[in-house]
Short mmCIF file of C-alpha atoms and ligand atoms in Angstrom, two decimals:
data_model
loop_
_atom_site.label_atom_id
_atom_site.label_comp_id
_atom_site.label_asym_id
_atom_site.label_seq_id
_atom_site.Cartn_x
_atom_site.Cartn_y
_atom_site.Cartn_z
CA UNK A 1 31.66 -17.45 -6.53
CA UNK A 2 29.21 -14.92 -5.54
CA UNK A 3 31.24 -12.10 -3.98
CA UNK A 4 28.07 -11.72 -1.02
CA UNK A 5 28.65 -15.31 0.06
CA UNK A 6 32.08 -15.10 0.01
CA UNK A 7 33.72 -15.06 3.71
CA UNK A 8 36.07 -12.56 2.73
CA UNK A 9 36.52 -9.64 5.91
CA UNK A 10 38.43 -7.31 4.46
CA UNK A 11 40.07 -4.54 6.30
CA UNK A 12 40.18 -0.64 5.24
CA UNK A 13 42.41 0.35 7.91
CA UNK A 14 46.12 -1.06 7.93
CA UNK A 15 46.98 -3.00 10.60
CA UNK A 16 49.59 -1.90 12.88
CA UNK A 17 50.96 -5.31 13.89
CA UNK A 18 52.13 -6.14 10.45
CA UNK A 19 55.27 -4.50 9.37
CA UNK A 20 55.59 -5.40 5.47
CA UNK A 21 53.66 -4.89 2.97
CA UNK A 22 52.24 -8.38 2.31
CA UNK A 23 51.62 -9.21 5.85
CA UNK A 24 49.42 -6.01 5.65
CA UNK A 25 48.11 -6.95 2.34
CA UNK A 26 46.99 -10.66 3.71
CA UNK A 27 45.41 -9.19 6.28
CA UNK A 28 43.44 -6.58 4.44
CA UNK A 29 42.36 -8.68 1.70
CA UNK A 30 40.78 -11.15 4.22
CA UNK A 31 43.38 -13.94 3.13
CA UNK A 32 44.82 -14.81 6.71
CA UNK A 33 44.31 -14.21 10.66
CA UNK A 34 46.63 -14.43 12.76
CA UNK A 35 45.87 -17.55 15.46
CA UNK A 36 48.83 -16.95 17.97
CA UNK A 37 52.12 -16.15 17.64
CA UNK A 38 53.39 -17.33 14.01
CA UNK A 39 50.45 -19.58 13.75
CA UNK A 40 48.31 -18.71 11.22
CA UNK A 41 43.98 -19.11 9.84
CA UNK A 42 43.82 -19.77 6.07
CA UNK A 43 40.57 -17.99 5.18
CA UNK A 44 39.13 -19.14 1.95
CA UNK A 45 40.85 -16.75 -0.19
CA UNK A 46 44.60 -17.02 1.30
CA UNK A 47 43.48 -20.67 0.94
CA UNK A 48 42.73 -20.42 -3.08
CA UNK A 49 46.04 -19.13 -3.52
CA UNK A 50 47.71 -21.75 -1.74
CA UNK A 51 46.33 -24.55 -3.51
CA UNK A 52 47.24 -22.78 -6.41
CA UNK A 53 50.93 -22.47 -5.58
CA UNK A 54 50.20 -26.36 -4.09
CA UNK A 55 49.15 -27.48 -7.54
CA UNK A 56 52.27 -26.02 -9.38
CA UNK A 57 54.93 -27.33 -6.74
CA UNK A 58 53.20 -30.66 -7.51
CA UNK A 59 52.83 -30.56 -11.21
CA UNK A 60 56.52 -29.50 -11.13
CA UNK A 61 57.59 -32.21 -8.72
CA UNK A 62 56.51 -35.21 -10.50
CA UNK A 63 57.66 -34.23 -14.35
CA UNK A 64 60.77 -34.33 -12.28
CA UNK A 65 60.06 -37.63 -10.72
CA UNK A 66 59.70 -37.06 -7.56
CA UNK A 67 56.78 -39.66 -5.85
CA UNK A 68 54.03 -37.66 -3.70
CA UNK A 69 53.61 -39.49 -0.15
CA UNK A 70 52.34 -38.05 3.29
CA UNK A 71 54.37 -38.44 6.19
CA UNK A 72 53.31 -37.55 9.73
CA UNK A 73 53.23 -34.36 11.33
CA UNK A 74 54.18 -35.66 14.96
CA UNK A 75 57.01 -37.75 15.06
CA UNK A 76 59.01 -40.35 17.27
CA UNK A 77 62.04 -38.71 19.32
CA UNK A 78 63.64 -42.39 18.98
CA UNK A 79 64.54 -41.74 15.03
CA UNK A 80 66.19 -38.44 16.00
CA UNK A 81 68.65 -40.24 18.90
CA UNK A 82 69.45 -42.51 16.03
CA UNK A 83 70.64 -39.90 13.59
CA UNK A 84 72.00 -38.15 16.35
CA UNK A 85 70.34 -34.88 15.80
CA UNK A 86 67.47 -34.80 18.98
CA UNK A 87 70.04 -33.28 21.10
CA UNK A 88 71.24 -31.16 18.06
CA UNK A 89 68.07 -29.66 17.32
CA UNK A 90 68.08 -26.87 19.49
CA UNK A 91 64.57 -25.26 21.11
CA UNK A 92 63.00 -24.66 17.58
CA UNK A 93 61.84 -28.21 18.12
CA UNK A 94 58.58 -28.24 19.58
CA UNK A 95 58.82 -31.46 21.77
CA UNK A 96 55.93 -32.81 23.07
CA UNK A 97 55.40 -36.14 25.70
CA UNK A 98 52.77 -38.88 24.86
CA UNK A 99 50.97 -40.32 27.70
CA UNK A 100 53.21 -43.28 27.95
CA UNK A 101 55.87 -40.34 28.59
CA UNK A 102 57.14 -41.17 25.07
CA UNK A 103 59.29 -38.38 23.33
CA UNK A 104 57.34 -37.58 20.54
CA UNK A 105 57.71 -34.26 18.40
CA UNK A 106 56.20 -31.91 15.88
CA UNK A 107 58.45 -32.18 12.89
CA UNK A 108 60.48 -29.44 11.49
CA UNK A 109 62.02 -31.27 8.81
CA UNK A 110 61.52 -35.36 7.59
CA UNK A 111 65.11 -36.89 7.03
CA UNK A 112 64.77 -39.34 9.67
CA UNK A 113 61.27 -40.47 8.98
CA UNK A 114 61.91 -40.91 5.18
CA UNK A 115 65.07 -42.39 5.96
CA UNK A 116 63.37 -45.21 8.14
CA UNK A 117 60.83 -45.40 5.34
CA UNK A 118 63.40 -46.18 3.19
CA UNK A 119 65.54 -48.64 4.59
CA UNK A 120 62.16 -50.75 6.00
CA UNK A 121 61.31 -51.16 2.54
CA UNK A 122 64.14 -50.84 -0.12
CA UNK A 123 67.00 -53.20 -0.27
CA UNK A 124 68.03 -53.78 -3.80
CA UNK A 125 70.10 -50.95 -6.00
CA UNK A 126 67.86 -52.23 -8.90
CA UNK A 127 64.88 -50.14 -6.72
CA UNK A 128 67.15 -47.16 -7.02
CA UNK A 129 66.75 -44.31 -7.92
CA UNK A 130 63.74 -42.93 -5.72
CA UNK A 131 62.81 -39.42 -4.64
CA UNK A 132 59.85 -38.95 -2.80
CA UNK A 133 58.60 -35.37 -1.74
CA UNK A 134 55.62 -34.39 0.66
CA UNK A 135 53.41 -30.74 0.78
CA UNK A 136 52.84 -30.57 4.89
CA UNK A 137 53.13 -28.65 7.90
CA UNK A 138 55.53 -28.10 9.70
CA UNK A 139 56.47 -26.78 13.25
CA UNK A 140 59.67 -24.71 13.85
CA UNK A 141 59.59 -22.49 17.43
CA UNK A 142 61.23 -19.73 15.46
CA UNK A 143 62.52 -17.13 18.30
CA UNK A 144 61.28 -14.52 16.30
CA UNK A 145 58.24 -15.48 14.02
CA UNK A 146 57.61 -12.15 12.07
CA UNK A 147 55.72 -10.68 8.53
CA UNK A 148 53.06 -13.12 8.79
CA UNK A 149 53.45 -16.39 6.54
CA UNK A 150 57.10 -15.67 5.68
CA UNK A 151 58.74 -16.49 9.25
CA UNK A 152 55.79 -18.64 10.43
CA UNK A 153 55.99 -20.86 13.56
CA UNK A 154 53.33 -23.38 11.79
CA UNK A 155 54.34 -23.30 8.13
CA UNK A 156 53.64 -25.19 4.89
CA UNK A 157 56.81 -27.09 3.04
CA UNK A 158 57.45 -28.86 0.16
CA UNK A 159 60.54 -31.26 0.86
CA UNK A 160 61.40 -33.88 -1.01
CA UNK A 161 63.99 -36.62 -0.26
CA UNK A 162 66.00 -38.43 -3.11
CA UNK A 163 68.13 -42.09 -2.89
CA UNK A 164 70.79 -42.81 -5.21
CA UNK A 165 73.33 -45.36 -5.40
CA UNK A 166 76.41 -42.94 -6.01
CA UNK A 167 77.66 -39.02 -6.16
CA UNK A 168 76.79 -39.48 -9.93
CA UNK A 169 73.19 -40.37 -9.97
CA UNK A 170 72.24 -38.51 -6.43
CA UNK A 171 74.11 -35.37 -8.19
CA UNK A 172 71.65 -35.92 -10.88
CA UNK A 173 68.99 -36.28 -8.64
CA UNK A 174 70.33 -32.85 -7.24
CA UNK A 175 70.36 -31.22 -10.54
CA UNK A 176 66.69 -32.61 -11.44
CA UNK A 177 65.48 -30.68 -8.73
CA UNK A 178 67.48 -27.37 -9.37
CA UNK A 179 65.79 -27.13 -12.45
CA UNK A 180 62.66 -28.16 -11.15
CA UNK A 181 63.36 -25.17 -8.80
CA UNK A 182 64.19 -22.49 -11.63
CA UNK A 183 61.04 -23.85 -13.09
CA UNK A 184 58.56 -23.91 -10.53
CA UNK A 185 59.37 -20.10 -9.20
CA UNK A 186 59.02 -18.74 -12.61
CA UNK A 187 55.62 -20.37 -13.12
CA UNK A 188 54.29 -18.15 -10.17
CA UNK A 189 56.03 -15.41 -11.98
CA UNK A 190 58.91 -15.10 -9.61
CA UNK A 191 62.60 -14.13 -10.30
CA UNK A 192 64.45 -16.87 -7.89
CA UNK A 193 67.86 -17.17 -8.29
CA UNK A 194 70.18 -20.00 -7.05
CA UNK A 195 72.87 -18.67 -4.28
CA UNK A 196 75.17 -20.98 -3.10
CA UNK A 197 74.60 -21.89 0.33
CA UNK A 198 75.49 -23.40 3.96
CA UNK A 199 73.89 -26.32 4.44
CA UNK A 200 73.23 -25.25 8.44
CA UNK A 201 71.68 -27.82 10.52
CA UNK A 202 70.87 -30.55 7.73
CA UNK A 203 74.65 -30.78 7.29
CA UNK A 204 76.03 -31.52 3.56
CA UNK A 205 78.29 -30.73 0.96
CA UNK A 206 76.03 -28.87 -1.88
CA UNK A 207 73.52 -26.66 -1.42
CA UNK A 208 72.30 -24.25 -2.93
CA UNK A 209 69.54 -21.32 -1.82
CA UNK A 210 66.67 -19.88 -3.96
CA UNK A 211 66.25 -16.06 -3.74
CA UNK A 212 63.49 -13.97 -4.80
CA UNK A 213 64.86 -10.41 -4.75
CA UNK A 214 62.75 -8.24 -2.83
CA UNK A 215 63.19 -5.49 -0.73
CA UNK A 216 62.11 -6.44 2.62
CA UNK A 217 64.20 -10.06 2.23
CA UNK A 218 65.66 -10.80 5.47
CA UNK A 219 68.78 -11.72 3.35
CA UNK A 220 71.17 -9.01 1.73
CA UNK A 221 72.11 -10.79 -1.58
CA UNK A 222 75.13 -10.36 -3.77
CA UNK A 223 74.82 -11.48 -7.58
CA UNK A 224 75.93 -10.68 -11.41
CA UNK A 225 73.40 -8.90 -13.15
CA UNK A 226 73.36 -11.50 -15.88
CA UNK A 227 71.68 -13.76 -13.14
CA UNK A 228 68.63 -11.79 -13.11
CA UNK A 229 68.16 -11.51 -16.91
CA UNK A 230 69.48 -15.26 -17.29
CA UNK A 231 66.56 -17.71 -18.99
CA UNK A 232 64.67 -20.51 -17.06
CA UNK A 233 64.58 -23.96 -19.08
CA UNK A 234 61.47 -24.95 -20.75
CA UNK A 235 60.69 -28.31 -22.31
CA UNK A 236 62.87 -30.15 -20.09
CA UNK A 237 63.99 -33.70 -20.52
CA UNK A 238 64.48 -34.59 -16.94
CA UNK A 239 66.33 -37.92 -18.06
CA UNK A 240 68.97 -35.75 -19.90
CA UNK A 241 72.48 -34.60 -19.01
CA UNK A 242 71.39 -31.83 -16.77
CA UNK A 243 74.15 -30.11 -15.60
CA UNK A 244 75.08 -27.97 -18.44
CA UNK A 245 72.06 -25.89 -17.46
CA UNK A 246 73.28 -26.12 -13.63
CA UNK A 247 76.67 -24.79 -14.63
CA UNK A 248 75.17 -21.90 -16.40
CA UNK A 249 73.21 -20.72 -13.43
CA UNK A 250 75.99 -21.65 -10.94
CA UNK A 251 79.12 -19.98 -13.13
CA UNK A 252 78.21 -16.63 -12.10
CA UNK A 253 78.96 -14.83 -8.45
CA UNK A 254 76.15 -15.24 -6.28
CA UNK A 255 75.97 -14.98 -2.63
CA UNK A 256 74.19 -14.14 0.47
CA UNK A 257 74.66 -12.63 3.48
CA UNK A 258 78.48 -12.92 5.47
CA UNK A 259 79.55 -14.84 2.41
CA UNK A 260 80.07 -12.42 -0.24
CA UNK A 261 83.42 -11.36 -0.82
CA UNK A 262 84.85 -7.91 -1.26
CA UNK A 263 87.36 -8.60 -4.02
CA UNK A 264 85.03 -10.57 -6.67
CA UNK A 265 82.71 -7.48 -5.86
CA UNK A 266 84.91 -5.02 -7.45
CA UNK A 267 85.97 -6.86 -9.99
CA UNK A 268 81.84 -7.33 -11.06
CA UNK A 269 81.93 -3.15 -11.12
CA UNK A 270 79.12 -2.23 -13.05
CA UNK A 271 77.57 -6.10 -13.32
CA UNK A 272 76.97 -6.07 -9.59
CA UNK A 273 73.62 -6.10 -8.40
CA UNK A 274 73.58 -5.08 -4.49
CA UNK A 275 69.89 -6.29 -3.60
CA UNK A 276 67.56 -7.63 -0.40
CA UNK A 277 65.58 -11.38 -1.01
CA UNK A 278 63.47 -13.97 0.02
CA UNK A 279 64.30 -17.64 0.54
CA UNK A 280 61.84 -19.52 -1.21
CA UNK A 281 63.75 -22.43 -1.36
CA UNK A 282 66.72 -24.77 -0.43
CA UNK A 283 68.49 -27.70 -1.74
CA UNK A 284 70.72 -30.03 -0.23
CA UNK A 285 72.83 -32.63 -1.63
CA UNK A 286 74.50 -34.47 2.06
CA UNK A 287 75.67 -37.94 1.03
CA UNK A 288 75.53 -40.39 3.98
CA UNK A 289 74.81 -38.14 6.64
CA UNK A 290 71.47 -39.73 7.61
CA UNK A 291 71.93 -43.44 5.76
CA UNK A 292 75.59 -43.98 7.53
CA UNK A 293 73.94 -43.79 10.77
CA UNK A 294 70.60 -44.86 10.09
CA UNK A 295 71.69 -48.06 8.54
CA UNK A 296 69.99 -47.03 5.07
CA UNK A 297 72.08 -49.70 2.96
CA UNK A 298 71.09 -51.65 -0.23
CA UNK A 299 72.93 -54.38 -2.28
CA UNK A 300 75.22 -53.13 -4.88
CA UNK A 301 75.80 -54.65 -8.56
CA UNK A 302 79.00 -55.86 -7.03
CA UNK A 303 77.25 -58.18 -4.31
CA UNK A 304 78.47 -56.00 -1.38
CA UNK A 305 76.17 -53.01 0.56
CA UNK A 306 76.70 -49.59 0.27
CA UNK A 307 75.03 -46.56 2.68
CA UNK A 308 72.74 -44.76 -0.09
CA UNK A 309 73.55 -41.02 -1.22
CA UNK A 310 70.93 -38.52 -0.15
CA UNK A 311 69.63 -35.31 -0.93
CA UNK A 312 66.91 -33.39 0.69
CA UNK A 313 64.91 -30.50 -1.49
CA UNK A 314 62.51 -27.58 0.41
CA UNK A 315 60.08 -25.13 -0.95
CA UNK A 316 58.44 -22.43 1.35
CA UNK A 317 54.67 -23.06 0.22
CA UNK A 318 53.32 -20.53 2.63
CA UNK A 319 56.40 -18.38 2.21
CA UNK A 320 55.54 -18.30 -1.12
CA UNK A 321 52.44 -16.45 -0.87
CA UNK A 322 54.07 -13.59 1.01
CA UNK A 323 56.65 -13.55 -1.28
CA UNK A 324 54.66 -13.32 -4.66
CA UNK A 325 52.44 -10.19 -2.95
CA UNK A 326 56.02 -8.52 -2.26
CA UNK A 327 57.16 -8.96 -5.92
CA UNK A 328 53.25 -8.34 -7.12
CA UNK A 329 51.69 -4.74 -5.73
CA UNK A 330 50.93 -1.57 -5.85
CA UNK A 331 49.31 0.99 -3.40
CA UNK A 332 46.10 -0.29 -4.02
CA UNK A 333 46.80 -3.83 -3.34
CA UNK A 334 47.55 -6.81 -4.55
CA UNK A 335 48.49 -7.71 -7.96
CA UNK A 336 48.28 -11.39 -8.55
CA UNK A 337 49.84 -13.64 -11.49
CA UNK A 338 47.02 -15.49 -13.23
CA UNK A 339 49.10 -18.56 -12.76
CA UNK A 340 48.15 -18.38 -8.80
CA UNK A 341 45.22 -16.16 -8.40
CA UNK A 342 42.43 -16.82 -6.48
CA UNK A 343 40.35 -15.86 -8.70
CA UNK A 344 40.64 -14.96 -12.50
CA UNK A 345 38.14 -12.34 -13.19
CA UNK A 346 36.23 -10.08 -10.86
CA UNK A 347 33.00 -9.15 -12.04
CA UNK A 348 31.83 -6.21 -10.95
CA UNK A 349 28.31 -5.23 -11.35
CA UNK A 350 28.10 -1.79 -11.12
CA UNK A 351 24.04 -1.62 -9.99
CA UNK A 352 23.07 -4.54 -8.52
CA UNK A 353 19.05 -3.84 -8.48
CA UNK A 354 19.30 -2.57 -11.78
CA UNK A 355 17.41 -5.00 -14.00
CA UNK A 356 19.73 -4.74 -17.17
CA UNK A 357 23.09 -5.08 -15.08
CA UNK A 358 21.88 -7.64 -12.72
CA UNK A 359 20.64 -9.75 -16.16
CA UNK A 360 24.02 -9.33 -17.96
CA UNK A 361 25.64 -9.42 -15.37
CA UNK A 362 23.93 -13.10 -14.23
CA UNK A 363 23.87 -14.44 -17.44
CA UNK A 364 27.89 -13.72 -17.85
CA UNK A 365 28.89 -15.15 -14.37
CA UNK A 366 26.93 -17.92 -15.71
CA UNK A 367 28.94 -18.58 -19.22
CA UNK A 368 32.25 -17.99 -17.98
CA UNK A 369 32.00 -20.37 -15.23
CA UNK A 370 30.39 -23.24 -17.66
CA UNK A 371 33.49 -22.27 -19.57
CA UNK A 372 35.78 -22.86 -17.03
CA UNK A 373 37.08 -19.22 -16.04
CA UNK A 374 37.21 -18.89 -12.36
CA UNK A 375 35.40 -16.06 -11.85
CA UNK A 376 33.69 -13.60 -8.29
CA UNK A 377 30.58 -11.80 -9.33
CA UNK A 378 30.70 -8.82 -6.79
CA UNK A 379 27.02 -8.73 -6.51
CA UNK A 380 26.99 -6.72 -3.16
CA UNK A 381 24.42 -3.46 -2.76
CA UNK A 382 27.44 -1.36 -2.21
CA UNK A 383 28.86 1.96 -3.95
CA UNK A 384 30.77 1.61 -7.26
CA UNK A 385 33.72 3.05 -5.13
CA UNK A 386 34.10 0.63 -2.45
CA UNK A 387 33.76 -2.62 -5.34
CA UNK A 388 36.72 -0.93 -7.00
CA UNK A 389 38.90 -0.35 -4.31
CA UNK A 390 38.05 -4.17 -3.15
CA UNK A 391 38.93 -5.80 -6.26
CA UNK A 392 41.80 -3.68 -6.60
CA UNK A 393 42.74 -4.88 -2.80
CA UNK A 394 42.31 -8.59 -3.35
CA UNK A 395 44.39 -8.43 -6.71
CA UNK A 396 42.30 -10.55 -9.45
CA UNK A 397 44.08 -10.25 -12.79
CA UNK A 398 40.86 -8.72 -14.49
CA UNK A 399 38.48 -6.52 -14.00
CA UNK A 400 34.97 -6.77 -15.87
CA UNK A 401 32.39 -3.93 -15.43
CA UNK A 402 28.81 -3.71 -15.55
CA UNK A 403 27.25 -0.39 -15.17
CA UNK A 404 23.84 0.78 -16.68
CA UNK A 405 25.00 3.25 -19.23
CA UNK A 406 27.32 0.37 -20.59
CA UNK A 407 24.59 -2.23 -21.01
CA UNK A 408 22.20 0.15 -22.95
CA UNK A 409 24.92 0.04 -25.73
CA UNK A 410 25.54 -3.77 -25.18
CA UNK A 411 29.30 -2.65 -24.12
CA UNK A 412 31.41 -3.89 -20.91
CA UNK A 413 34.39 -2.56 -19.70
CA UNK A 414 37.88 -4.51 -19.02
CA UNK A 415 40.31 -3.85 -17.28
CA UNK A 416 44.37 -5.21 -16.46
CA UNK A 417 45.15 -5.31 -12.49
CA UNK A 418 48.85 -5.08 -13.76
CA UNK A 419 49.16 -1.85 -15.04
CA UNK A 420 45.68 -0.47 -15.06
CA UNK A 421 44.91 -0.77 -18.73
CA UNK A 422 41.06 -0.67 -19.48
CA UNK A 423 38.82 -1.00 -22.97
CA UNK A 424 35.43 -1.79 -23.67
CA UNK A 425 34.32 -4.62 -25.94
CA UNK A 426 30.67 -5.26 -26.43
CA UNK A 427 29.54 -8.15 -23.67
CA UNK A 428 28.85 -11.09 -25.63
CA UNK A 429 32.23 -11.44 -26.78
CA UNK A 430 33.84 -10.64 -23.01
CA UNK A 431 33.80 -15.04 -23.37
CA UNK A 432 35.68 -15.54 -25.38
CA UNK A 433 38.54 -13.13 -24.50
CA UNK A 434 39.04 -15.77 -21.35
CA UNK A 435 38.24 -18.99 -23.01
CA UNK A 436 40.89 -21.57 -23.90
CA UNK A 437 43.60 -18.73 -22.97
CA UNK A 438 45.98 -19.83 -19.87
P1 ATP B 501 65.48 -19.64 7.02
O1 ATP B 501 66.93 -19.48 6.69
O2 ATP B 501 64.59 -18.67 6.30
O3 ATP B 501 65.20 -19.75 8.48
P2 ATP B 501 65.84 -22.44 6.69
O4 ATP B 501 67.10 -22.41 5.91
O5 ATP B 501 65.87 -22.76 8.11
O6 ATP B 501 65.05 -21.07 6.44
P3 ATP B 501 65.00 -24.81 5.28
O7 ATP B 501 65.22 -25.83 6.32
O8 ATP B 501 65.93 -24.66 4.17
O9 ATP B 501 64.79 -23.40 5.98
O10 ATP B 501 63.49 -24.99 4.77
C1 ATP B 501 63.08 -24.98 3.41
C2 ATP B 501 62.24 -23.75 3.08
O11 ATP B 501 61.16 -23.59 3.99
C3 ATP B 501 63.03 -22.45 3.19
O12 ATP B 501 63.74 -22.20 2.01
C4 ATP B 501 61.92 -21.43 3.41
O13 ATP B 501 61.38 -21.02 2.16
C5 ATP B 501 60.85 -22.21 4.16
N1 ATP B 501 60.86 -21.85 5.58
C6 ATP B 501 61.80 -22.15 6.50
N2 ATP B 501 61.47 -21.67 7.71
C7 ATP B 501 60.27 -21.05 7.56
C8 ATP B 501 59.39 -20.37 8.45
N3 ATP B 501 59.70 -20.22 9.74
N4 ATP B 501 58.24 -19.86 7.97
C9 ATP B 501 57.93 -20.02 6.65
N5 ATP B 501 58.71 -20.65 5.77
C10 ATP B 501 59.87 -21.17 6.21
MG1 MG B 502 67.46 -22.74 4.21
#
């Protein structure tokens, strides 16, 4: 992409509305604006980085087995009497009349409607097990929507909804997704770490909360240093005994909030670690809370019908986002993981009008993108100055410069967003420092 056709308004003042860093950040780099209250415009590059955090929720999801589907946004009021939770709800359910005065709603979570899914079209244990997830909006009429994308009114989710056919297998299914979880965070290079939790308004008897420690977390968090240093499976065989690995991340103290206690504190002395975080994401193992009522029953071996055992599994997709820029910056900007940047490189040509840099300069956007590196070509008429401090702002992982006395000795110069380290290479072999390397 040619940085002088991207739409990218970037901002050089701060904005005063935002009050954490990567709400300012979003807004500065031209990634978001604000549409109302908690309601938010994805501009093409806050949109980039979503898909990218999209694509690795997704990858993640289904070498766990989980089943990608796409449920509606507006729902039917009818499927929350039957669960019992439309009077439950509270007001942070938008609720909205059809024209035939039906009660219809915008959904802030999908139990019901997966659960009617479900038990319209699965009757058999030998179907079993299923999980099926969705990435979709969602509505919540959060009191206090605040720092831009993280306490949204309008927010993207990842849930996913799993069927089992007892506390064995649907704790399976739980631990699947745990490790899914650990797995998923650390891909976006994110320290999350599972806090047991309340399972609130989705009810249940497991559940666990994903924290990324940062400082402006909304939740004060509670855990044993080894947490924090512990090591995130790779190679996993989903099909395998799982819990080992879940009993390693869940033997140590970790808590949130009102729950931590005093006494286990001490006791941690030195292994304490008093911090702030981010929750990125909850799981919820609740039995028969929506299938008792619901009717979600299935034939067991036996001949008889049991109520199916349930689990439901969130990411924050658009809480994401906020919450990588809070673990990822520096006073300049942004500082994103290759994993979800919007862009790898950021060319910056130094003299566009210059015949020399505007050739390299061409014929390197050129082979890098026939190669496969995602890469903007800041080809604006502006000073050197201002195409630093933007590509600094917007965060892209590396930084390749053009300038005229560079070119006249066939050299370009690189440089590392993280951390700021810069050598020169001669240009034709700038390639293949990018090529066939994640
Ligand atoms: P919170 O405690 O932050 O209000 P929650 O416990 O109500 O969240 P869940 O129902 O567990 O949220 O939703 C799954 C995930 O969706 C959360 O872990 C969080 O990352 C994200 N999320 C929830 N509410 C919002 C919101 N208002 N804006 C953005 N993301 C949200
Ligand atoms: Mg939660």
């Amino acid at each position: 992409m040619r940085l002088s056709r991207l739409f990218l308004p970037t901002l050089k003042e701060t904005p005063t509305e935002a009050q954490i860093v990567s709400h300012r950040l979003m807004l500065r780099a031209g990634m978001i604006r604000q549409h109302a209250a908690g309601i938010y415009n994805w501009l093409p590059l806050g949109t980039r980085v979503l898909q990218n955090i999209i694509q690795i929720v997704r990858e993640e999801q289904n070498a766990a087995g989980a089943q990608e589907i796409i449920m509606p946004t507006i729902q039917s009021g009818d499927l929350w009497k039957e669960s019992g939770r439309y009077d439950d709800y509270g007001p942070e359910m938008l609720r909205i009349k059809d024209r035939h005065e039906r009660d219809m709603l915008y959904g802030p979570t999908h139990e019901e409607v997966v659960t009617d899914i479900f038990r319209n079209n699965v009757k058999s244990y030998r179907d079993l097990p299923k999980n099926m997830y969705q990435i979709h909006w969602k509505f919540r009429d959060e009191v206090r929507p605040r720092f831009g994308v993280m306490r949204g009114r309008e927010f993207l989710m990842k849930d996913a909804y799993s069927f089992d056919i007892d506390f064995v297998r649907s704790r399976h299914a739980y631990n699947q997704m745990f490790v899914a979880y650990l797995r998923t965070f650390s891909r976006m290079g994110l320290k999350a770490i599972p806090m047991r939790a309340d399972s609130g308004p989705i009810g249940g008897d497991m559940s666990h909360e994903f924290i990324v420690l940062a400082e402006t977390g909304e939740s004060a968090v509670f855990c044993h240093r080894g947490l924090v240093d512990m090591k995130v499976p790779e190679n996993v065989d989903y099909d395998a005994d799982l819990q080992p690995i879940i009993d390693a991340w869940t033997s140590l103290y970790a808590v949130t909030d009102e729950k931590h206690d005093i006494a286990t504190e001490a006791k941690l002395g030195a292994d304490l670690v008093k911090a702030r975080g981010i929750e990125v994401g909850h799981i919820f193992h609740f039995g028969t809370k929506y299938s008792g009522p619901m009717k979600a029953v299935v034939t067991a071996a036996d001949g008889g019908t049991v109520a199916v055992m349930m689990g439901s599994y969130g990411i924050g997709v658009s809480r994401l986002v906020g919450a990588i820029i809070e673990a990822s910056h520096d006073d300049a900007g942004i500082i994103w993981p290759e994993s979800v940047a919007p862009f790898r490189v950021g060319l910056i040509n130094l003299k566009t009008g210059d015949a020399a840099c505007d050739a390299a300069c061409t014929k390197l956007y050129s082979e890098l993108t026939k190669a496969g590196v995602s890469v903007l070509y800041d080809d604006r008429e502006d000073r050197a100055g201002v195409k630093f401090a933007d590509m600094d702002l917007i965060g892209i992982p590396w930084q390749v410069v053009i300038g005229p006395k560079g070119v006249a000795k066939g050299q370009a110069e690189v440089k590392r967003r993280a951390g700021g380290a810069r050598d020169e290479c001669p240009i034709d072999s700038v390639v293949g420092r990018f090529v066939g390397k994640a």
